[in-house]
PDB file of C-alpha atoms in Angstrom:
ATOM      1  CA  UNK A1147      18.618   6.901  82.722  1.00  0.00           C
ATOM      2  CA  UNK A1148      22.415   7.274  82.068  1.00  0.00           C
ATOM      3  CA  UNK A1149      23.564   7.603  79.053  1.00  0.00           C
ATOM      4  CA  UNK A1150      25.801   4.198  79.197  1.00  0.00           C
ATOM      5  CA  UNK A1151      22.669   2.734  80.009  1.00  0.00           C
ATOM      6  CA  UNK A1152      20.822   4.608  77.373  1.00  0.00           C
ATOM      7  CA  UNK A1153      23.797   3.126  74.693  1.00  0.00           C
ATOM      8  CA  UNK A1154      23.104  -0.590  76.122  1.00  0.00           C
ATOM      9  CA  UNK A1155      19.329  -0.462  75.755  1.00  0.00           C
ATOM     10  CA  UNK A1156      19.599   1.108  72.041  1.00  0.00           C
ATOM     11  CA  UNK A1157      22.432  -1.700  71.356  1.00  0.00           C
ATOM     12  CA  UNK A1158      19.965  -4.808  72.904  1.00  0.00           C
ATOM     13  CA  UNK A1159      16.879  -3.233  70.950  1.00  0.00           C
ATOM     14  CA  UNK A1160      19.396  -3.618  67.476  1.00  0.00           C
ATOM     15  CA  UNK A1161      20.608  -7.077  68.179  1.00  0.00           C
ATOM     16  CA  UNK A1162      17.166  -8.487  69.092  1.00  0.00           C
ATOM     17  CA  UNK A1163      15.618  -6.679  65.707  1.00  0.00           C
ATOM     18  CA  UNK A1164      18.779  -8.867  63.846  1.00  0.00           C
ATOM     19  CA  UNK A1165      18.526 -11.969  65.570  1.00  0.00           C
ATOM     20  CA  UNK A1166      14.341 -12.318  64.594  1.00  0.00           C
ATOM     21  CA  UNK A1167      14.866 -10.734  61.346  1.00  0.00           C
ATOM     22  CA  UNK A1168      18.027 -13.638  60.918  1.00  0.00           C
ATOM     23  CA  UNK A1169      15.173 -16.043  62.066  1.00  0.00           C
ATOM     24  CA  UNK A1170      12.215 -15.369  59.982  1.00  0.00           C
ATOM     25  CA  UNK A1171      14.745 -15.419  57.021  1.00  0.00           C
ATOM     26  CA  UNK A1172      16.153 -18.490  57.748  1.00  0.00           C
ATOM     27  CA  UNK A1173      13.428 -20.600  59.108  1.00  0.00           C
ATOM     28  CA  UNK A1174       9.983 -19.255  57.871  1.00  0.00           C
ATOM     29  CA  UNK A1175      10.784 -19.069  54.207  1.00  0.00           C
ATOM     30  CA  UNK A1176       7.646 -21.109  52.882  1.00  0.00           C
ATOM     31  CA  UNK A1177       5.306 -19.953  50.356  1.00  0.00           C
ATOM     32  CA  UNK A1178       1.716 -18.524  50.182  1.00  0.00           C
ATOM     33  CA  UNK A1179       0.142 -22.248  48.965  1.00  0.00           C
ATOM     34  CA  UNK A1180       1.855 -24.450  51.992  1.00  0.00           C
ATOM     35  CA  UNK A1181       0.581 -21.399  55.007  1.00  0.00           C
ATOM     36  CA  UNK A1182      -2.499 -21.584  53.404  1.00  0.00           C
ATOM     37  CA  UNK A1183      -3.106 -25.660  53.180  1.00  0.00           C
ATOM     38  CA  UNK A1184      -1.767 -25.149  56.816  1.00  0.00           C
ATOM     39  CA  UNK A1185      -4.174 -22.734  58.300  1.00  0.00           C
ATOM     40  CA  UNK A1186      -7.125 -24.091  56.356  1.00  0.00           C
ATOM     41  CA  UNK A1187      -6.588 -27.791  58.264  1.00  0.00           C
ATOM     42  CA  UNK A1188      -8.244 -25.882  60.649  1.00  0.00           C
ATOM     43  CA  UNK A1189     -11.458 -25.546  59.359  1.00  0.00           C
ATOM     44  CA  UNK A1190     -13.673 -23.166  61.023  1.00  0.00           C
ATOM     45  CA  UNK A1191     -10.743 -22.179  62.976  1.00  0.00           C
ATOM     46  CA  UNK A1192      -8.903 -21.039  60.148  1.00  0.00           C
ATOM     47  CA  UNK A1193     -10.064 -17.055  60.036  1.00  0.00           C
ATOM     48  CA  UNK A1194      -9.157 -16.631  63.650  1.00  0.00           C
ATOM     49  CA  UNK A1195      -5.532 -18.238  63.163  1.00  0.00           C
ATOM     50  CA  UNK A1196      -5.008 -16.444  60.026  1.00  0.00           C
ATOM     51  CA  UNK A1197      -5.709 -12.824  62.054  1.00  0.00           C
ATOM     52  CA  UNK A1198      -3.698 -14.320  65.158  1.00  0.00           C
ATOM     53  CA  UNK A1199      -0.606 -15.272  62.608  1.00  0.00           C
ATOM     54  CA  UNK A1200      -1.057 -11.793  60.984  1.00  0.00           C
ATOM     55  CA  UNK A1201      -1.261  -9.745  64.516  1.00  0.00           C
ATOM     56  CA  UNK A1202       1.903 -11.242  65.820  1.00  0.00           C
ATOM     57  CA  UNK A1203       3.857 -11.238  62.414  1.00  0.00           C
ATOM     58  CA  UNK A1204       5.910  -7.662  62.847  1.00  0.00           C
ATOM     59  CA  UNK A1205       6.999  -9.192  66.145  1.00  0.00           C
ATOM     60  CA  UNK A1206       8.944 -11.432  64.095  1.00  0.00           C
ATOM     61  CA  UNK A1207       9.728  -9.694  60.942  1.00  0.00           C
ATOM     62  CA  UNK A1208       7.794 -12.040  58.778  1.00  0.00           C
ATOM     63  CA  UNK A1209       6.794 -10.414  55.521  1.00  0.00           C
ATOM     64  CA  UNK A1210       3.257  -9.100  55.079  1.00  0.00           C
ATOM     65  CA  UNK A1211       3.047  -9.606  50.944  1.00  0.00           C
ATOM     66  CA  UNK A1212       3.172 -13.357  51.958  1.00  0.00           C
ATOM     67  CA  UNK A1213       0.551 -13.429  54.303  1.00  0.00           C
ATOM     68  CA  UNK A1214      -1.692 -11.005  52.592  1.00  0.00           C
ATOM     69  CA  UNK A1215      -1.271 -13.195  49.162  1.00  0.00           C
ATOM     70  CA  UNK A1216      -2.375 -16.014  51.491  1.00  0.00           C
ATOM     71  CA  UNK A1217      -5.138 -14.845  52.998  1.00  0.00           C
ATOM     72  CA  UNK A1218      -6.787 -14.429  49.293  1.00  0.00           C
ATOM     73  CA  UNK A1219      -5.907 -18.060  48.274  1.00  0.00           C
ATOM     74  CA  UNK A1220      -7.613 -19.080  51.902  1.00  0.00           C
ATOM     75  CA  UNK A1221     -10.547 -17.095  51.818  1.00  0.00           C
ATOM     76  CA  UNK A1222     -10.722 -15.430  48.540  1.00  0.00           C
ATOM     77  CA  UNK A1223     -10.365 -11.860  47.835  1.00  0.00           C
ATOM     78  CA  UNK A1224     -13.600 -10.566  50.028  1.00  0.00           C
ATOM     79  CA  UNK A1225     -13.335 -12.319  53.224  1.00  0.00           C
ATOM     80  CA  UNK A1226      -9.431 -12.151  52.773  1.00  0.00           C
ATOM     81  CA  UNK A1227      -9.547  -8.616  52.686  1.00  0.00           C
ATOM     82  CA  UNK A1228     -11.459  -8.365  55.347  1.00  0.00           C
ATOM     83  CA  UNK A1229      -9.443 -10.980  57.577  1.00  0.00           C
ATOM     84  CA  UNK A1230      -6.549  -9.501  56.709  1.00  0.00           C
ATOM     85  CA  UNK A1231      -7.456  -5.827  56.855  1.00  0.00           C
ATOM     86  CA  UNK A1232      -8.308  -6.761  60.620  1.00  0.00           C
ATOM     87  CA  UNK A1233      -4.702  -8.840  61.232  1.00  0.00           C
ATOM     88  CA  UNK A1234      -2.724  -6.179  59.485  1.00  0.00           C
ATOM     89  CA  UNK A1235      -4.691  -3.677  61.827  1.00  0.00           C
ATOM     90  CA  UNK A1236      -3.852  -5.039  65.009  1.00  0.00           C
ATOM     91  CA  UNK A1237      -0.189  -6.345  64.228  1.00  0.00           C
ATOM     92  CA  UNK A1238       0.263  -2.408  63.414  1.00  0.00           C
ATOM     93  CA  UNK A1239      -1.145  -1.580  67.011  1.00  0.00           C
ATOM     94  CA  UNK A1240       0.583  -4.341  68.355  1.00  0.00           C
ATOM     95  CA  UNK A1241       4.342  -2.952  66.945  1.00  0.00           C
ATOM     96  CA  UNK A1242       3.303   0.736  67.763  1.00  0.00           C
ATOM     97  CA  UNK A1243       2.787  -0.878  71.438  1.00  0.00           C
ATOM     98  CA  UNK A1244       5.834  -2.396  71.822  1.00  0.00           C
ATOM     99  CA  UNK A1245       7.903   0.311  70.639  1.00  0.00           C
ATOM    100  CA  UNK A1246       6.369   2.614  72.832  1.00  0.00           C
ATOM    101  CA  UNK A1247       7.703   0.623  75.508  1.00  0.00           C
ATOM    102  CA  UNK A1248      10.481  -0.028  74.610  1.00  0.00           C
ATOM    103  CA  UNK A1249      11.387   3.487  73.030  1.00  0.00           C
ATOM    104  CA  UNK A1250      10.656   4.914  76.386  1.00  0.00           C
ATOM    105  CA  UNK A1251      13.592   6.571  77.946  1.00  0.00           C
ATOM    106  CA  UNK A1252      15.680   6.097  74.270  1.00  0.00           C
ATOM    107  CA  UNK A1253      13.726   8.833  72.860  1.00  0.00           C
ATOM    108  CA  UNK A1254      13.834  12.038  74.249  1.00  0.00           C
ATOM    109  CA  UNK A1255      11.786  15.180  73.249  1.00  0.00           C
ATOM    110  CA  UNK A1256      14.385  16.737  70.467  1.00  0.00           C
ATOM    111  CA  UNK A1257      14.877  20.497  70.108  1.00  0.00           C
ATOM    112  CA  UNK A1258      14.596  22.320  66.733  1.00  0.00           C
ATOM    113  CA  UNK A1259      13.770  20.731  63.901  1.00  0.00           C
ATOM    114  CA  UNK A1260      12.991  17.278  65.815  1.00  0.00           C
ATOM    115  CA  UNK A1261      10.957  19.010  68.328  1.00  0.00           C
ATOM    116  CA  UNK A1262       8.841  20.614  65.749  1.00  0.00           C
ATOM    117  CA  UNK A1263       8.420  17.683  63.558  1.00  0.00           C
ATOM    118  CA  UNK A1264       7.350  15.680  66.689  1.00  0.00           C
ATOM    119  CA  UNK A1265       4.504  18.335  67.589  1.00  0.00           C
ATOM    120  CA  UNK A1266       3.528  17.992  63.719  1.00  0.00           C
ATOM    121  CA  UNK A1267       2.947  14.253  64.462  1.00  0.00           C
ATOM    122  CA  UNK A1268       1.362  14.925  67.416  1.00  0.00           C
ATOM    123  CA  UNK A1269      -1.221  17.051  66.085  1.00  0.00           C
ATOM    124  CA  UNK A1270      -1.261  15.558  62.392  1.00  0.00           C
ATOM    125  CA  UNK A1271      -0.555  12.144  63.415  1.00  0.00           C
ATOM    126  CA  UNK A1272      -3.392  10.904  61.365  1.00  0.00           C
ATOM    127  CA  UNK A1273      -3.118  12.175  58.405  1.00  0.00           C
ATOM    128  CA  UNK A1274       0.837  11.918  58.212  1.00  0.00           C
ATOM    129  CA  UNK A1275       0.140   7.691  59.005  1.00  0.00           C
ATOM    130  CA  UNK A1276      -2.659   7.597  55.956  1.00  0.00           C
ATOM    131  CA  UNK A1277      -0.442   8.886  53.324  1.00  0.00           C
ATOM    132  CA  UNK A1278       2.163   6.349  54.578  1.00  0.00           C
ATOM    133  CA  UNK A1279      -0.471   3.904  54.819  1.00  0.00           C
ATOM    134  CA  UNK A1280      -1.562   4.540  51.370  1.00  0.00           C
ATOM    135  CA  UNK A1281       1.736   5.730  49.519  1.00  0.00           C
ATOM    136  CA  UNK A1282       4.294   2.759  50.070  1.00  0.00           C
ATOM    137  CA  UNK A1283       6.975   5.421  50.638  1.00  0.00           C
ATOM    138  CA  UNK A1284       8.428   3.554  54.118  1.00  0.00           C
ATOM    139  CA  UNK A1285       8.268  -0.153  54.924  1.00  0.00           C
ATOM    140  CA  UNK A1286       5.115  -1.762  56.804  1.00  0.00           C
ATOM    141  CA  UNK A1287       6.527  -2.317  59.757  1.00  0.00           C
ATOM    142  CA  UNK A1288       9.026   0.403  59.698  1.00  0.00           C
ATOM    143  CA  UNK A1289       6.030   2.887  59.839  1.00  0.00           C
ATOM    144  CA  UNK A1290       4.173   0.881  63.062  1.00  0.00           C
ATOM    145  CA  UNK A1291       7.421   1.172  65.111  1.00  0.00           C
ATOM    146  CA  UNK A1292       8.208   5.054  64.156  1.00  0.00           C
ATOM    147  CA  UNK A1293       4.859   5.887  65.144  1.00  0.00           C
ATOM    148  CA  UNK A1294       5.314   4.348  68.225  1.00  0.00           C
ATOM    149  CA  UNK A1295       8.692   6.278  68.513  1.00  0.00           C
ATOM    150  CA  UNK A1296       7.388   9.733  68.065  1.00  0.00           C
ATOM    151  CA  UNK A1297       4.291  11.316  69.737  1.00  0.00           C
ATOM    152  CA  UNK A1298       1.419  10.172  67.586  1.00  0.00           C
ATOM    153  CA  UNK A1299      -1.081   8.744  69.507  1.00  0.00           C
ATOM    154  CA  UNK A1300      -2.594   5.218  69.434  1.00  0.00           C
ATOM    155  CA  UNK A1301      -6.411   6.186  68.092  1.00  0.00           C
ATOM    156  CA  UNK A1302      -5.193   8.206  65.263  1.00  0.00           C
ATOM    157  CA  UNK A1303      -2.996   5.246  64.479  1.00  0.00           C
ATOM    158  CA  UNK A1304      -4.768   3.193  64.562  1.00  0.00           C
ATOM    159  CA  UNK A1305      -7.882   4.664  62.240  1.00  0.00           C
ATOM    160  CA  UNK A1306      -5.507   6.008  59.552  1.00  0.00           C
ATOM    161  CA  UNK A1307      -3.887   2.299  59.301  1.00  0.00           C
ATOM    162  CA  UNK A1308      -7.024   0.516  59.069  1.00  0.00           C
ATOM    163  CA  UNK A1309      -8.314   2.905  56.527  1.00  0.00           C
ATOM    164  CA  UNK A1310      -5.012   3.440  54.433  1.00  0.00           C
ATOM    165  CA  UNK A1311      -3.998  -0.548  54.303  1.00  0.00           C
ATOM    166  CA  UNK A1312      -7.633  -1.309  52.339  1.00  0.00           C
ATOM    167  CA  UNK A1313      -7.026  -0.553  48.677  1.00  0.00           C
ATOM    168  CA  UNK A1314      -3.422  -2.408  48.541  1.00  0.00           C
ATOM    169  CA  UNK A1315      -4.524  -5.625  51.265  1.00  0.00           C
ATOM    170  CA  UNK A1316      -7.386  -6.038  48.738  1.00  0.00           C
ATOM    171  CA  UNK A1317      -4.651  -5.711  45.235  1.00  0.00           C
ATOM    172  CA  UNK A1318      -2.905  -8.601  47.576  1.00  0.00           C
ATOM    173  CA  UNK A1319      -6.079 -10.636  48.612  1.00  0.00           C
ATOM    174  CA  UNK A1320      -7.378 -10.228  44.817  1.00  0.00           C
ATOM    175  CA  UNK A1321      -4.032 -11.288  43.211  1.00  0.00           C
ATOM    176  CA  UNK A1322      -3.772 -14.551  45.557  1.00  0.00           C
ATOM    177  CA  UNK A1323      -7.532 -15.345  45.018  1.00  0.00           C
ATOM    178  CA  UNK A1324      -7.488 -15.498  41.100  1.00  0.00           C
ATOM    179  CA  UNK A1325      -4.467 -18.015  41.431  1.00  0.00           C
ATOM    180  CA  UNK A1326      -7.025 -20.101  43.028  1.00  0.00           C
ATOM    181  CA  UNK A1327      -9.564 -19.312  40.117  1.00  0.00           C
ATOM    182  CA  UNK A1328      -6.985 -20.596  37.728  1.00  0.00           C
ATOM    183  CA  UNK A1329      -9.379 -18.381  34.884  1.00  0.00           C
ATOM    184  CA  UNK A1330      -6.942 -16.037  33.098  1.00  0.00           C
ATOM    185  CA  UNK A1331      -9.341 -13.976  32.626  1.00  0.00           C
ATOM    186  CA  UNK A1332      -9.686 -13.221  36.454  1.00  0.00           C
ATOM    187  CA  UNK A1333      -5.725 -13.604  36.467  1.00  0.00           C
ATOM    188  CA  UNK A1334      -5.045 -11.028  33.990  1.00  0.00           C
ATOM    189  CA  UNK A1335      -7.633  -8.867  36.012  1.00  0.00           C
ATOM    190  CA  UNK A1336      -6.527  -9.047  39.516  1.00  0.00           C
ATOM    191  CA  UNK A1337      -2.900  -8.492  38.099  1.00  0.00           C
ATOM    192  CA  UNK A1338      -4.214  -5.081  36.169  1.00  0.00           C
ATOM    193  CA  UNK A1339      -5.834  -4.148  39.512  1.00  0.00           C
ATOM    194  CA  UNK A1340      -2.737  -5.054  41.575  1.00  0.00           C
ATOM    195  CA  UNK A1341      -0.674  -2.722  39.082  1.00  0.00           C
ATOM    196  CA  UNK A1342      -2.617  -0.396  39.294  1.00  0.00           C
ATOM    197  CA  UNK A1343      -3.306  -0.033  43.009  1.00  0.00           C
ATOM    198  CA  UNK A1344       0.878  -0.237  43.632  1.00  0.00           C
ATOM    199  CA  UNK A1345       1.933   1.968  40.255  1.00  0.00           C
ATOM    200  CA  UNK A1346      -0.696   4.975  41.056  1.00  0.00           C
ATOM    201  CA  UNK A1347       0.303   5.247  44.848  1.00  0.00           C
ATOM    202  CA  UNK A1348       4.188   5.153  43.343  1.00  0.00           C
ATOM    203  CA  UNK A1349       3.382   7.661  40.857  1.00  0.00           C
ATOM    204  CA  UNK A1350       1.521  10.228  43.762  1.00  0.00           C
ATOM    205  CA  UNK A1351       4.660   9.300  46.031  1.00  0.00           C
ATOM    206  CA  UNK A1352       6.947  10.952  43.349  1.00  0.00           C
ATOM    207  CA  UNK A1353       4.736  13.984  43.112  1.00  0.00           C
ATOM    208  CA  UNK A1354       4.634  14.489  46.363  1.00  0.00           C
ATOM    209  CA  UNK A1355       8.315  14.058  46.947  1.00  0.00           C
ATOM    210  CA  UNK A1356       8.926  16.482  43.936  1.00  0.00           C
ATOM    211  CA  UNK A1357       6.428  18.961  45.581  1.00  0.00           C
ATOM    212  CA  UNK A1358       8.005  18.762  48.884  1.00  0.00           C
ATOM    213  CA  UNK A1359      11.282  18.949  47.627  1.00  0.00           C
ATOM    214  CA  UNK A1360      10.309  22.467  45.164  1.00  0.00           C
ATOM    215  CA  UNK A1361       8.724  23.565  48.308  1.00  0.00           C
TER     216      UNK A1361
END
């Protein structure tokens, strides 16, 4: 591939990133309550749209907190979890997919320093994915598409985002279900458990900065 080519590819990957990011922005700005009124006048349908919705959501930038807050006013923090744990999973596969394809030819094997981090990847992929799974040092999405950039393969990928996204979907799924509870006792709870499964992996995030940074 030249590298005009190369440029115009890179440039049409940007502008199609802005154009559904300018999209979900300015035309699917509703609110937990009214997706989840819509994908429960579904009835028994309603699981399978909600992990549909939730697979094809990085494909158009729509944000994940919204969906995952939705899924526990839907189905209540259990199933939600679950539903969305399995949505989140696949969208994650789905954006790895897609930038694989699309990163092909873009991306060439670095030397150096890039080279070196990309065998770490290779070899490490799954562990390096779980702490950004679990740590919310890089965006959702952000993390799906890098991986799909860099050598780590789809299996590890895949296993270290489906086990890394449980403790914070369920903070999500938890939080959205006690709204529907309307008890503040269960309120006050699922907001202590929501703080606490976002502040802790914030807190180990700065330690592990600090210790990378020392070292």
């Amino acid at each position: 591939m030249s590298q005009q080519r190369k440029i115009l590819k890179i440039v049409g990957i940007i502008a199609i990133v802005i154009g559904l990011i300018w999209f979900s922005r300015s035309y699917l700005n509703i609110s937990p309550t009214e997706i989840k009124e819509w994908i429960l006048s579904f009835g028994m349908w309603a699981p399978i749209l909600y992990i549909f919705l939730y697979t094809v959501r990085p494909l158009i930038f729509f944000p994940a907190s919204v969906l995952s807050i939705t899924g526990g006013l839907a189905f209540g923090a259990l199933m939600g979890t679950v539903y969305t744990v399995i949505g989140a999973t696949l969208g994650a596969v789905v954006a790895f997919l897609v930038a694989k394809k699309l990163g092909k030819g873009v991306i060439k094997n670095g030397a150096g320093k890039v080279d070196q981090i990309q065998q770490q990847l290779e070899k490490n992929g799954f562990i390096y994915v779980l702490i950004f799974r679990l740590l919310p040092i890089f965006n959702f999405d952000l993390i799906s598409y890098a991986a799909g950039l860099s050598k780590v393969r789809l299996l590890p990928f895949f296993l270290a985002t489906l086990i890394g996204i449980i403790p914070g979907t369920f903070a999500y799924n938890f939080l959205g279900s006690s709204i529907v509870s309307k008890d503040p006792r269960i309120i006050i709870g699922a907001i202590i458990v929501f703080l606490i499964l976002t502040i802790v992996p914030w807190y180990l995030q700065k330690r592990w900065k600090a210790k990378k940074n020392l070292g």
